[in-house]
PDB file of C-alpha atoms in Angstrom:
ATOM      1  CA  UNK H 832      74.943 -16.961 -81.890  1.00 47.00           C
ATOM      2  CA  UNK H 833      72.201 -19.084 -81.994  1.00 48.00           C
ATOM      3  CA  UNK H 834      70.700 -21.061 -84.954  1.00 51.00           C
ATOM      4  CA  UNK H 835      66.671 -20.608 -84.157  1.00 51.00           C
ATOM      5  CA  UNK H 836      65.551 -17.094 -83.518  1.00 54.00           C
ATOM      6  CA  UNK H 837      63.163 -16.901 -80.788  1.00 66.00           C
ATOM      7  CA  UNK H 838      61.503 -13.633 -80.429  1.00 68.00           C
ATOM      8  CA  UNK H 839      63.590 -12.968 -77.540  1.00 70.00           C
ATOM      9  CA  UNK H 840      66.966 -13.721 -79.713  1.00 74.00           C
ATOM     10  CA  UNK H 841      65.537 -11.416 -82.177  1.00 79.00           C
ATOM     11  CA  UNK H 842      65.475  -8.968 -80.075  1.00 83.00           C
ATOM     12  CA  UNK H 843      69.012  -9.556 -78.587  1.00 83.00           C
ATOM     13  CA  UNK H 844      70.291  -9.361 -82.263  1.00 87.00           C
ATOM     14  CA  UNK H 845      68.209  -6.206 -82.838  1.00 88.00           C
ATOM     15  CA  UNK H 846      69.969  -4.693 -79.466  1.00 87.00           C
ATOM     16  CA  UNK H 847      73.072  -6.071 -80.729  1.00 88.00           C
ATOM     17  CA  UNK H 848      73.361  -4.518 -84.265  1.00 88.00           C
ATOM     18  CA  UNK H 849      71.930  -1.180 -82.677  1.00 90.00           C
ATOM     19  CA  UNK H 850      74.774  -0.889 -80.017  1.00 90.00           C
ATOM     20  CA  UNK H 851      77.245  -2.319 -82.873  1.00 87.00           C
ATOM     21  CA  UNK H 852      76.316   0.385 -85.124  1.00 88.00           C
ATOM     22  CA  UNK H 853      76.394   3.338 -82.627  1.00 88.00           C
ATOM     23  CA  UNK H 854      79.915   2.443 -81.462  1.00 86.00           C
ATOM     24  CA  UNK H 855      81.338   1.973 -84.985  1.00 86.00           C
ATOM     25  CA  UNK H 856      79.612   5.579 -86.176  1.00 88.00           C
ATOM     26  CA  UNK H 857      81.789   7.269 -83.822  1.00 88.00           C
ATOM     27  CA  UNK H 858      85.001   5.382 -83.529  1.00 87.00           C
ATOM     28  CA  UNK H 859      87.493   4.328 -86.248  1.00 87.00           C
ATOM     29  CA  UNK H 860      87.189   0.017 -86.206  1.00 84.00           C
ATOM     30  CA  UNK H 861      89.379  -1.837 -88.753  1.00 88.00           C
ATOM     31  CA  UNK H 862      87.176  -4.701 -90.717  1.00 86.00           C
ATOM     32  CA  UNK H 863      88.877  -7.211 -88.904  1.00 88.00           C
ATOM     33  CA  UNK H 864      87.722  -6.375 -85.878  1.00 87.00           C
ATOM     34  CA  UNK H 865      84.379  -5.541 -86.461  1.00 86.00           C
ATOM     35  CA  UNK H 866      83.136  -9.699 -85.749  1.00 89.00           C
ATOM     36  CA  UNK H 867      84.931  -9.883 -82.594  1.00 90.00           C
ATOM     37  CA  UNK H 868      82.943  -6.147 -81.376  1.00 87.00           C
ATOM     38  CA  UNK H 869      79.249  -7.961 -82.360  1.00 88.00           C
ATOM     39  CA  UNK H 870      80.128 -11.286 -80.726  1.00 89.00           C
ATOM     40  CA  UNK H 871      81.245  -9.268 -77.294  1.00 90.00           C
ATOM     41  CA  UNK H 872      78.258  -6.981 -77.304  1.00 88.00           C
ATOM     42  CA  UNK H 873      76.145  -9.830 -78.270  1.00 89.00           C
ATOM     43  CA  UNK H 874      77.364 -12.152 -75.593  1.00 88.00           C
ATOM     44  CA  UNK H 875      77.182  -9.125 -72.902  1.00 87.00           C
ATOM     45  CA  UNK H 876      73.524  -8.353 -74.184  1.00 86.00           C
ATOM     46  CA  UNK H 877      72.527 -11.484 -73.576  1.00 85.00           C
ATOM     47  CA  UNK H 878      73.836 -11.950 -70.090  1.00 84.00           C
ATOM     48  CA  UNK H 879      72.130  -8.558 -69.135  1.00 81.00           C
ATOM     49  CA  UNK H 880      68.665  -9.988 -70.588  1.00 76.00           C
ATOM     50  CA  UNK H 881      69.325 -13.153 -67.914  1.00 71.00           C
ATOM     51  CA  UNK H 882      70.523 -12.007 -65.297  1.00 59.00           C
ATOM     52  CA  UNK H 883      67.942 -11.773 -62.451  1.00 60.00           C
ATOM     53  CA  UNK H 884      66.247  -8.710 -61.386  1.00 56.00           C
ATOM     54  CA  UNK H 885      67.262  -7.339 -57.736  1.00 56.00           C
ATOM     55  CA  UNK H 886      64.697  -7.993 -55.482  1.00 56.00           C
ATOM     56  CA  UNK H 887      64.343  -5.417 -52.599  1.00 56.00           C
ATOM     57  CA  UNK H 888      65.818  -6.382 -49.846  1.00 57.00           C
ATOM     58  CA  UNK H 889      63.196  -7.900 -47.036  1.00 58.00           C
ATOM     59  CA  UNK H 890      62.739  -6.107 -43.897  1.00 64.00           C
ATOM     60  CA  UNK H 891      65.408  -7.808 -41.272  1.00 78.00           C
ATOM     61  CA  UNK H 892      65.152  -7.661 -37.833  1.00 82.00           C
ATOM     62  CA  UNK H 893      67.153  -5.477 -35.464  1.00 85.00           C
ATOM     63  CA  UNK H 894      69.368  -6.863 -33.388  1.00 86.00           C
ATOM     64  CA  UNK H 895      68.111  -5.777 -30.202  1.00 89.00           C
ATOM     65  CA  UNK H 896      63.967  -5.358 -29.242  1.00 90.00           C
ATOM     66  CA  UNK H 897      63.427  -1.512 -30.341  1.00 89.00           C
ATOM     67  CA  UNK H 898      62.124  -0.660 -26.629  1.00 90.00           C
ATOM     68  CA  UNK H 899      65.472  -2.243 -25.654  1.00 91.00           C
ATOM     69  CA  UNK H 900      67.878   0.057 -27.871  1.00 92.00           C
ATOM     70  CA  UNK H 901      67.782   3.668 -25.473  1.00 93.00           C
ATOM     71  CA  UNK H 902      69.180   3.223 -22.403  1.00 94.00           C
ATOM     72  CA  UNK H 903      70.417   6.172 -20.145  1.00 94.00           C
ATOM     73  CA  UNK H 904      73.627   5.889 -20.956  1.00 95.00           C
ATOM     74  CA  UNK H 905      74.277   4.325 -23.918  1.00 94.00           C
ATOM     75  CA  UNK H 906      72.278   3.758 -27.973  1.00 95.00           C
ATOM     76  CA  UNK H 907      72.342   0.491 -28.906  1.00 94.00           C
ATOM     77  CA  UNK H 908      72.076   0.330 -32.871  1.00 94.00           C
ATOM     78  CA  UNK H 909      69.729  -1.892 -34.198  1.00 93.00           C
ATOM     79  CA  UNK H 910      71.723  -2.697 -37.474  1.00 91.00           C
ATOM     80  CA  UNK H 911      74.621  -4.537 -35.745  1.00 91.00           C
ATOM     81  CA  UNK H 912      73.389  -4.738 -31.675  1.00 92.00           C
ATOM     82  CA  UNK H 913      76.706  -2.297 -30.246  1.00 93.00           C
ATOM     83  CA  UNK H 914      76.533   0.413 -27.885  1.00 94.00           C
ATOM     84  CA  UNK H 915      76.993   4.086 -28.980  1.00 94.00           C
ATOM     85  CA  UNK H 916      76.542   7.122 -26.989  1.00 95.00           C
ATOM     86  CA  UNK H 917      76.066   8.802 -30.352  1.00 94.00           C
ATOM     87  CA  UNK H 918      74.766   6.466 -33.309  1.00 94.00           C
ATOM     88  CA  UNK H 919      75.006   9.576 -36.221  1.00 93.00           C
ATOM     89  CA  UNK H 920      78.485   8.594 -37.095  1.00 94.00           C
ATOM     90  CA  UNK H 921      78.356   4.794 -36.692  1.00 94.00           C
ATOM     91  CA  UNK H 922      75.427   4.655 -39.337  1.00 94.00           C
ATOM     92  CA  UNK H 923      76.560   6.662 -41.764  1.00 93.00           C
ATOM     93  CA  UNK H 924      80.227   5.469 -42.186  1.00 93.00           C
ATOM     94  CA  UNK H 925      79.135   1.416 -41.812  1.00 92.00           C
ATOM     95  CA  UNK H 926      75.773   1.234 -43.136  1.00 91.00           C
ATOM     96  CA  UNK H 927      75.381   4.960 -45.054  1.00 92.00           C
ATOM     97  CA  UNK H 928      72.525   6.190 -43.635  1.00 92.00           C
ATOM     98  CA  UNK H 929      71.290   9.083 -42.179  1.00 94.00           C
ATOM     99  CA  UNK H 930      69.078   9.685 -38.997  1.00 94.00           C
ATOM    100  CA  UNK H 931      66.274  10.360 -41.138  1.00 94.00           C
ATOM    101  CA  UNK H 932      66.966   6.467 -43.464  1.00 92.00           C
ATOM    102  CA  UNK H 933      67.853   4.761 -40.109  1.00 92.00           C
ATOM    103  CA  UNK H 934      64.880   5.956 -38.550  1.00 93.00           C
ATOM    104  CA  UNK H 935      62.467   4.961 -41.370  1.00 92.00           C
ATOM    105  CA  UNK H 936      64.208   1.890 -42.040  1.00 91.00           C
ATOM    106  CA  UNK H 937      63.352   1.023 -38.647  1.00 91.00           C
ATOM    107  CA  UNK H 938      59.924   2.571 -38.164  1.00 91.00           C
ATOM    108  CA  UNK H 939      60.813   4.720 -35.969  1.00 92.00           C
ATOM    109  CA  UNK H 940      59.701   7.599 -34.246  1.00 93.00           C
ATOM    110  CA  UNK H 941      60.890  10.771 -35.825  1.00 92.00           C
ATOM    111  CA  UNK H 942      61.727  11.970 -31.973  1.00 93.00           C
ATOM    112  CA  UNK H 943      63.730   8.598 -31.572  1.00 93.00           C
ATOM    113  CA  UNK H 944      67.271   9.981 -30.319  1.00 94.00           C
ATOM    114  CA  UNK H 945      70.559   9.687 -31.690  1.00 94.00           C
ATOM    115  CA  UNK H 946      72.405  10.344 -28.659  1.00 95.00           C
ATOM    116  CA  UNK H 947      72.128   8.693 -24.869  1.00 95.00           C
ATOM    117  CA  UNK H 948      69.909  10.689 -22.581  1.00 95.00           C
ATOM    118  CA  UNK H 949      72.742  10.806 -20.115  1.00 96.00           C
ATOM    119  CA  UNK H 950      75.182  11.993 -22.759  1.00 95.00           C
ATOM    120  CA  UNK H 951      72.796  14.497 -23.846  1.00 94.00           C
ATOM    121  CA  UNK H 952      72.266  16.183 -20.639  1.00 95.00           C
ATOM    122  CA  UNK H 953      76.143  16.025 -19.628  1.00 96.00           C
ATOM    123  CA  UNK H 954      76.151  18.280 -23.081  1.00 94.00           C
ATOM    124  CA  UNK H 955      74.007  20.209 -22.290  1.00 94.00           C
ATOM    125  CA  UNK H 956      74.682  20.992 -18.830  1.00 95.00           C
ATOM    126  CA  UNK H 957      78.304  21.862 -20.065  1.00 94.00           C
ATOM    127  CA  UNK H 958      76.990  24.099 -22.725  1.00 93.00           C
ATOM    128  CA  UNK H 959      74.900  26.251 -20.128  1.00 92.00           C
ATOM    129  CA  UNK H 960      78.147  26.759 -17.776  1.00 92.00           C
ATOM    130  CA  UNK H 961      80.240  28.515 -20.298  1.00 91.00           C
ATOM    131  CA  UNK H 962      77.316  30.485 -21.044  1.00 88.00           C
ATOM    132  CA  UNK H 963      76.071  28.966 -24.445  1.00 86.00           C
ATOM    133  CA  UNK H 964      72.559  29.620 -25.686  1.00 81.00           C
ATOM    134  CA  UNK H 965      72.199  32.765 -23.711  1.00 82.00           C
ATOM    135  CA  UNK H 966      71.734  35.922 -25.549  1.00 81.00           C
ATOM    136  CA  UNK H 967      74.669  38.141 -25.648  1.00 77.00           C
ATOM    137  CA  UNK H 968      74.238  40.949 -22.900  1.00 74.00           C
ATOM    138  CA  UNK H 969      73.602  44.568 -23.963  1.00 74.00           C
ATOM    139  CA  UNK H 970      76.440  46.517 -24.568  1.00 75.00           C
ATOM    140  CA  UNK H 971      77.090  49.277 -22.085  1.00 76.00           C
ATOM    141  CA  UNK H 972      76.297  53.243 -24.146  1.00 76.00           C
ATOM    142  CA  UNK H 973      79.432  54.607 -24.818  1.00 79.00           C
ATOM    143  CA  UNK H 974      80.131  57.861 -22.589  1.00 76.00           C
ATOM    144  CA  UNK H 975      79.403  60.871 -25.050  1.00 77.00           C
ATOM    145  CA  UNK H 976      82.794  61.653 -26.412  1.00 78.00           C
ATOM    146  CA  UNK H 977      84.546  64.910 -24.374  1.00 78.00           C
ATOM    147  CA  UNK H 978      83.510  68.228 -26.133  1.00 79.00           C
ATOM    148  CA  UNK H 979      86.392  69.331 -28.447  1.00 80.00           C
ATOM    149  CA  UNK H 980      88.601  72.045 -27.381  1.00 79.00           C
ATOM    150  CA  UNK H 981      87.453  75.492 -29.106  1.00 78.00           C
ATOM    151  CA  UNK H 982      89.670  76.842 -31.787  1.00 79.00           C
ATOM    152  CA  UNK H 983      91.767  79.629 -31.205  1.00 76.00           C
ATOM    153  CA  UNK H 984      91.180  82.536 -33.196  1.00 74.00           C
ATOM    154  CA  UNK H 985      94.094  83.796 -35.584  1.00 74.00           C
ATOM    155  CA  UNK H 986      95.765  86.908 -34.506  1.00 76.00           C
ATOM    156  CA  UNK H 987      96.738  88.782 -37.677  1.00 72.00           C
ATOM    157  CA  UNK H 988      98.710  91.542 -37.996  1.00 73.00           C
ATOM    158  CA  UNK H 989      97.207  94.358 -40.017  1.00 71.00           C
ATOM    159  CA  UNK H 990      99.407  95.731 -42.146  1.00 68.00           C
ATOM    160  CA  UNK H 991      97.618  98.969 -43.878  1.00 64.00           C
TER     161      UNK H 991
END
């Protein structure tokens, strides 16, 4: 540890014996090891307090022109410039986005398909010949079940 105490070393220390005193409050240390604990969490303290801040990553640009990317038959994405007939899956297992992300990520329009026109309307054209998206028909009334056969009436025998 360092000689001269800044104001940011004082700190660090401060950190330091605050972490240091947590960890030993709760778990059984023996003496011995107690130095070798404060010089780790001082020396990973301190490497925290320098290392740079993320900056957010600057707005790259696609790999095809946007007005480019929808063609009849195919999506090309504008992450990595391949062609997809549907993008939905390719974005979110490779880049982990959804629609919605890629979309806005891009400045997009939120009408800005996911799927080739062509594709789509191959879809959809199947979908309408086995009868998808149509209301299911009325069901037929039942004919009113057959009157039941009257009951016969007992016969006794009167016995007097």
């Amino acid at each position: 540890m360092p000689e001269d105490l800044t104001e940011s070393g004082a700190d660090l220390l401060a950190m330091t014996a605050d972490i240091v005193s947590a960890y030993v409050s709760n778990n059984p240390l023996p003496v011995s090891e107690l130095a070798r604990v404060i010089s780790d969490t001082y020396a990973a303290v301190s490497k925290l307090q320098g290392a740079p801040q993320t900056q957010p990553e600057e707005k790259s640009a696609p790999a095809v022109p946007i007005k480019k990317s929808v063609m009849p038959d195919f999506i090309i994405c504008l992450e990595d410039g391949k062609k997809f007939k549907s993008l939905k899956r390719h974005i979110g297992t490779h880049y982990n986005l959804t629609p919605d992300a890629y979309r806005s990520k891009w400045s997009l329009p939120s009408d800005y398909p996911m799927v080739a026109p062509n594709y789509a309307a191959e879809r959809s054209r199947l979908a309408k010949a086995i009868g998808l998206g149509r209301k299911a028909a009325a069901p037929e009334p039942e004919a009113p079940p057959a009157p039941a056969p009257a009951k016969r009436r007992k016969i006794g025998i009167k016995t007097t």
